[in-house]
CSV table of C-alpha atoms in Angstrom, one decimal:
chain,number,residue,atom,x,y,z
K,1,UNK,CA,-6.0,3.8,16.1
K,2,UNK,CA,-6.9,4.6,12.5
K,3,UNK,CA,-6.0,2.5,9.5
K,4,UNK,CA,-2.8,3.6,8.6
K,5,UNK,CA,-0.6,2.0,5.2
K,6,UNK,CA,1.9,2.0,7.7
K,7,UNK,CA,4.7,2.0,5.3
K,8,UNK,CA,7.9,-0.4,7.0
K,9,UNK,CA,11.3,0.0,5.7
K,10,UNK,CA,13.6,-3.1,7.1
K,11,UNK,CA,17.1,-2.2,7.0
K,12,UNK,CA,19.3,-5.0,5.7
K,13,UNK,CA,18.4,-8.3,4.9
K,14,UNK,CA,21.1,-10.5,6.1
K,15,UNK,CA,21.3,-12.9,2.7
K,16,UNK,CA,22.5,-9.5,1.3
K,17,UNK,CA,25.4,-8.4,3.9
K,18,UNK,CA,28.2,-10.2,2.5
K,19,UNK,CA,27.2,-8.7,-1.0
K,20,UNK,CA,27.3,-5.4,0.8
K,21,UNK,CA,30.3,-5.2,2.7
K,22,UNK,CA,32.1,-6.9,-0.6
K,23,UNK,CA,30.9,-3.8,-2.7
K,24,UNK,CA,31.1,-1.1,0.1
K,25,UNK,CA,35.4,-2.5,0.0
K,26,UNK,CA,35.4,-2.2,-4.1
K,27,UNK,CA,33.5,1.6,-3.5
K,28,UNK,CA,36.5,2.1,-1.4
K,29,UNK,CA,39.0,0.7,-3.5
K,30,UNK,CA,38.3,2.6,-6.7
K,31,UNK,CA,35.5,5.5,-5.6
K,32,UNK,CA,33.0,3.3,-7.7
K,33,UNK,CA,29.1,4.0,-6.5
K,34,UNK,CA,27.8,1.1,-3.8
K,35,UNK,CA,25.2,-0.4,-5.4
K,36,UNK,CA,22.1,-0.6,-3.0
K,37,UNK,CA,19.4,-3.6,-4.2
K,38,UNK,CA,15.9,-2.0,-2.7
K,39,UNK,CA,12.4,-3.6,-2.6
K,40,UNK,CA,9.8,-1.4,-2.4
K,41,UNK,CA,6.1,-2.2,-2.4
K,42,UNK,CA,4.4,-0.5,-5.3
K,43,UNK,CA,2.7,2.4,-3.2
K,44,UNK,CA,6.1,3.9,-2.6
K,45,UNK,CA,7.6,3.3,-5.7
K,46,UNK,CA,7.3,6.5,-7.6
K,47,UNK,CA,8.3,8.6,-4.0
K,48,UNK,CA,11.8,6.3,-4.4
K,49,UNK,CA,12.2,6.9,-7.9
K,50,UNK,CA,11.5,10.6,-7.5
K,51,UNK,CA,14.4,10.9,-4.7
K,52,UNK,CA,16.7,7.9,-6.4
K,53,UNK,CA,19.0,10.4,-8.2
K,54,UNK,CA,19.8,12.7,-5.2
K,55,UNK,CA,19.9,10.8,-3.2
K,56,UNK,CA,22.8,8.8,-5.4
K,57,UNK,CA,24.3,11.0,-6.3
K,58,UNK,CA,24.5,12.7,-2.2
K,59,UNK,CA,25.8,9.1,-1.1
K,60,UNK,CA,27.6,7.5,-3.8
K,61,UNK,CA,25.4,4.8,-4.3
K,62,UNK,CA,23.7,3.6,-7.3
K,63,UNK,CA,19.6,2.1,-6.5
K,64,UNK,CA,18.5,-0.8,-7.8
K,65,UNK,CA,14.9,-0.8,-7.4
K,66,UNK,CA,12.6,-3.9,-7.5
K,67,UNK,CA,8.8,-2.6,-7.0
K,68,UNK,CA,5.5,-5.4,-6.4
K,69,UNK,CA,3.3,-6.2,-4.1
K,70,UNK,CA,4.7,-6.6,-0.6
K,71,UNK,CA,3.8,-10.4,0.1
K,72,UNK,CA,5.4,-10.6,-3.0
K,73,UNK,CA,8.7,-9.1,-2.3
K,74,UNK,CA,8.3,-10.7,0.7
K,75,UNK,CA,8.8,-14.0,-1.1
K,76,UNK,CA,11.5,-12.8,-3.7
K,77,UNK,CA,13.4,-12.0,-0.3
K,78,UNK,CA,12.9,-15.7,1.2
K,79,UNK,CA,13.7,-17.5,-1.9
K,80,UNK,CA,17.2,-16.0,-1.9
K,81,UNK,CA,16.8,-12.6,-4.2
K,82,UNK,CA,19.7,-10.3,-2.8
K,83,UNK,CA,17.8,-7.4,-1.2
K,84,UNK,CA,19.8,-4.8,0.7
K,85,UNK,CA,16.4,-2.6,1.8
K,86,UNK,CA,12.9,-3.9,1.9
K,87,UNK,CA,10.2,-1.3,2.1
K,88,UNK,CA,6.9,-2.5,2.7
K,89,UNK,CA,3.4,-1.7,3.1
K,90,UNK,CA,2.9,-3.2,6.9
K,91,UNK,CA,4.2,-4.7,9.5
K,92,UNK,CA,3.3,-8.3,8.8
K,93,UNK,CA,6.2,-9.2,6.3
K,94,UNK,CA,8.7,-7.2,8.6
K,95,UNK,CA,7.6,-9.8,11.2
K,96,UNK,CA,7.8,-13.0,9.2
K,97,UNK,CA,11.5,-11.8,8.0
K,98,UNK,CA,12.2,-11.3,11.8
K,99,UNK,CA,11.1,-14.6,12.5
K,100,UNK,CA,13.0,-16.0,9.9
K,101,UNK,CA,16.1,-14.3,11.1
K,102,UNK,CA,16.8,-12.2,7.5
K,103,UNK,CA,17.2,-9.2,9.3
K,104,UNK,CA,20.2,-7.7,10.4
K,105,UNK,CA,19.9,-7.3,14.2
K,106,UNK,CA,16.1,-8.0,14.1
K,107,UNK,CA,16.2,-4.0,12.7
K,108,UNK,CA,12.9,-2.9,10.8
K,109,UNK,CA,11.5,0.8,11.9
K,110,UNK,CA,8.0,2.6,11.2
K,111,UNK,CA,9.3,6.0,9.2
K,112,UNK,CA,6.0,6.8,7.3
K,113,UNK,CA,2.2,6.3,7.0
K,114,UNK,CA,-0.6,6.5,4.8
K,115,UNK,CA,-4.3,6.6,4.4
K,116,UNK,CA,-7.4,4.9,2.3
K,117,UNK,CA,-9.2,6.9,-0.4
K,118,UNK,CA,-12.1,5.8,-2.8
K,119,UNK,CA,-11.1,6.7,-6.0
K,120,UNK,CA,-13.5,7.4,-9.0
K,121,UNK,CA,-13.2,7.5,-12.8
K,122,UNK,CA,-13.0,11.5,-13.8
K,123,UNK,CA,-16.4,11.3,-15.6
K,124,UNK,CA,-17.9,9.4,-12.4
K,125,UNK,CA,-20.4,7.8,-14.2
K,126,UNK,CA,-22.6,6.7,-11.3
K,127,UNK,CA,-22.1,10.2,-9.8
K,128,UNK,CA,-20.4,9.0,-6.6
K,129,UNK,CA,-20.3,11.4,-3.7
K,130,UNK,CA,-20.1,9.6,-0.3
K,131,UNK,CA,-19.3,6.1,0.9
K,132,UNK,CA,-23.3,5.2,1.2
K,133,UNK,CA,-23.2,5.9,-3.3
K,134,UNK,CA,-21.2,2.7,-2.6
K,135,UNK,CA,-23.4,0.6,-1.3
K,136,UNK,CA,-26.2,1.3,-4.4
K,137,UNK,CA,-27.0,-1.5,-6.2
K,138,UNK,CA,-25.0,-1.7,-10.2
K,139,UNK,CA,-21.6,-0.1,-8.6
K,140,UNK,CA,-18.7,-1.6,-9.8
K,141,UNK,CA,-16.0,-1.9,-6.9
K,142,UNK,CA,-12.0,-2.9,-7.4
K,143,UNK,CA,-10.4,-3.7,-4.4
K,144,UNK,CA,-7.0,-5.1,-3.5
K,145,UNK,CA,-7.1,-8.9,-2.4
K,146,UNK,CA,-7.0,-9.2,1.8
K,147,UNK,CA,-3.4,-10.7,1.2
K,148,UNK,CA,-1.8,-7.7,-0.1
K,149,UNK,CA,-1.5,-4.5,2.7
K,150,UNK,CA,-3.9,-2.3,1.0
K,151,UNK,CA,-6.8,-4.9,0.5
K,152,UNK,CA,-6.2,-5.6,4.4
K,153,UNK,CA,-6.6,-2.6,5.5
K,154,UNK,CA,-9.8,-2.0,3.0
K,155,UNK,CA,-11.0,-5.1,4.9
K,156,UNK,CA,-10.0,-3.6,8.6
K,157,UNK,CA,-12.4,-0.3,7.4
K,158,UNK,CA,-15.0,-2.3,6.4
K,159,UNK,CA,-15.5,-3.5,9.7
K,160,UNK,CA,-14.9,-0.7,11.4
K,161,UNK,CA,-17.1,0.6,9.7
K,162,UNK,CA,-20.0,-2.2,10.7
K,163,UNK,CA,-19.0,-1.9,14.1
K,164,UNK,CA,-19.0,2.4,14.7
K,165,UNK,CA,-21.7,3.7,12.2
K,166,UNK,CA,-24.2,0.2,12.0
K,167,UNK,CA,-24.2,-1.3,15.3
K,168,UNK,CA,-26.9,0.0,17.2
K,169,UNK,CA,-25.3,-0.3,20.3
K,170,UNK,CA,-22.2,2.0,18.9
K,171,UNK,CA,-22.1,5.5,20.7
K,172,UNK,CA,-21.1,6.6,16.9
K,173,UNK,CA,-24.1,4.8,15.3
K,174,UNK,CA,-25.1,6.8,12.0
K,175,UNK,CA,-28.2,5.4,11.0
K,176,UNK,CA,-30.5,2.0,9.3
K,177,UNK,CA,-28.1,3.1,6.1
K,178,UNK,CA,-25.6,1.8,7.3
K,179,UNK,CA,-26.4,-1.6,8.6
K,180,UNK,CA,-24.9,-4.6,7.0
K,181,UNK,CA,-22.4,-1.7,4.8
K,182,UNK,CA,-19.4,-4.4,4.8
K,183,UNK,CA,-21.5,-7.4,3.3
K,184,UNK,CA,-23.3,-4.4,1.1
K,185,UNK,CA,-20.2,-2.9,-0.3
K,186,UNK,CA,-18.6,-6.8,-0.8
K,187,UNK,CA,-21.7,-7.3,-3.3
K,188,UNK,CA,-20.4,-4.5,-5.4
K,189,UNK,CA,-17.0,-5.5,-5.7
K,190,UNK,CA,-15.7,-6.9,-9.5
K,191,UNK,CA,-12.9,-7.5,-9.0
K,192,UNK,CA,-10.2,-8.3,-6.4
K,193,UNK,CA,-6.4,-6.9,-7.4
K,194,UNK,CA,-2.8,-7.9,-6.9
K,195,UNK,CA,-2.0,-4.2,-6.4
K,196,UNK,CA,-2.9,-0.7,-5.5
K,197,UNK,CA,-1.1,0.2,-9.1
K,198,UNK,CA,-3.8,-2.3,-10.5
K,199,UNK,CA,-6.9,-0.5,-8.7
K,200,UNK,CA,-5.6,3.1,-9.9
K,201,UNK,CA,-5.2,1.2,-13.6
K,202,UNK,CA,-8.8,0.1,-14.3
K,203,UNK,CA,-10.7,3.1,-12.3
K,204,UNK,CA,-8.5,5.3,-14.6
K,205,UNK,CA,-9.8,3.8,-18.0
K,206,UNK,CA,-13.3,5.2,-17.0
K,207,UNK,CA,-14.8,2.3,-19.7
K,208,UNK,CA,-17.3,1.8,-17.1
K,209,UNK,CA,-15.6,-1.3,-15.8
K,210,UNK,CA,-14.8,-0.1,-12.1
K,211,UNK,CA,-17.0,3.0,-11.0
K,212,UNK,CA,-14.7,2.8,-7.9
K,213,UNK,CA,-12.1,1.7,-6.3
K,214,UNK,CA,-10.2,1.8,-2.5
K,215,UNK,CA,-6.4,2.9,-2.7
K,216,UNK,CA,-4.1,4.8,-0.6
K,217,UNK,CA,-4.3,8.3,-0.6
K,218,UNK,CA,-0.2,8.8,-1.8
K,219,UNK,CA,-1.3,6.8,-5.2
K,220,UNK,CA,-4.1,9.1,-6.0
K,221,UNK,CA,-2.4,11.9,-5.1
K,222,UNK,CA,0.9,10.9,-7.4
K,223,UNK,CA,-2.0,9.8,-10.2
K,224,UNK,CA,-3.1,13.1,-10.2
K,225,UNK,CA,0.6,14.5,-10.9
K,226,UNK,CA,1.2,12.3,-13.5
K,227,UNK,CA,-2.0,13.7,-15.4
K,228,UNK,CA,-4.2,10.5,-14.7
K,229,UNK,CA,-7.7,12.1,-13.6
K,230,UNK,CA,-9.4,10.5,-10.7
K,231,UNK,CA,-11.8,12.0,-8.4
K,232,UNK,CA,-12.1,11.0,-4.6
K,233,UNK,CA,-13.3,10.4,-1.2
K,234,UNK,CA,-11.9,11.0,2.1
K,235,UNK,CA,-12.0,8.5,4.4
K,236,UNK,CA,-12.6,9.6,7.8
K,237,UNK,CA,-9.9,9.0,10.2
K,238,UNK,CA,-12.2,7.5,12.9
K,239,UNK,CA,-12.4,4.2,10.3
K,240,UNK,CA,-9.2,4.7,8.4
């Protein structure tokens, strides 16, 4: 199993149902557009802005859109915020709203996933080619904190990674160079983020304060659109 942002959306919290059946009645009453309160974790935030309009204007709806972290959103959602659709990074939040009972018929689906990527300023200052150029001593590493989905699954690679490639006793052992590569890779790390959008931000500036950091490949990729230059590395899928 590889190391997937597996990307939840849980359909309907059940503090929000009321609120939803009261303005689905109103929509009916005078053609007004439902409006649909959605929390999205920040990696898929700018694919749900991108589709917002049609999809409004296909449904007769109007998005609301609240975008953070998903532990987070997580905790707008059990401190009352209304929240019609909560799309999150992984599975653990879906659970803990399951066990809370604030989904409607227990109803949370996987529809979409993601990978890791090490990003890079565009000028790559420490010339940065392969995960080992990680490991070098004077790299400065951002990360995402283990209690947000991205800096979990950056942990889950990590040892992966110590386990296939550096343990001797692995069929897919690579080599000395990679022995010890999670505690090696930990020493280079700056800084530990709230959020992917975060990571992206201070590898971006290129001032020399992150020579890399670990997002998901569907924020690099949209960085790139928007005209923020970042250079990157796969990831392969047997650790990702």
């Amino acid at each position: 199993k590889i190391i997937a942002a597996t990307l939840t959306i849980i359909i309907i919290c059940t503090s929000a149902i009321g609120y939803i059946a009261y303005q689905q009645h109103l929509a009916q009453q005078n053609g007004s557009p439902v409006e649909l309160r959605v929390f999205v974790a920040t990696s898929l935030a700018n694919v749900v802005t991108n589709i917002s309009q049609t999809f409004n204007a296909e449904n007769n709806c109007n998005i609301i859109l609240n975008s953070a972290g998903s532990n987070t959103l997580y905790q707008q959602i059990i401190a009352g915020s209304p929240c019609d659709v909560y799309m999150a990074a992984d599975f653990k939040w879906a659970n803990q709203l399951n066990t809370s009972r604030l989904l409607l018929n227990g109803n949370y689906v996987n529809f979409t996933s993601n990978t890791l990527q090490v990003i890079m300023p565009k000028n790559n200052p420490q010339n940065i080619t392969s995960l080992l150029d990680l490991v070098k001593p004077g790299v400065k590493i951002v990360v995402a904190d283990p209690s947000v989905p991205v800096g979990s699954y950056t942990n889950t690679t990590l040892t992966k990674i110590d386990a296939a490639w550096g343990n001797y006793s692995s069929p897919r052992y690579l080599g000395e160079q990679w022995r010890n590569y999670r505690a090696n890779f930990l020493a280079n790390v700056v800084s530990y983020e709230t959020s992917v959008e975060s990571i992206v931000g201070k590898v971006s500036l290129g001032l020399g304060t992150a020579d890399a950091g670990v997002a998901f490949a569907s924020d690099a990729a949209y960085s790139s659109l928007t005209g923020t230059q970042l250079k990157h590395i796969t990831i392969p899928s047997d650790v990702n």
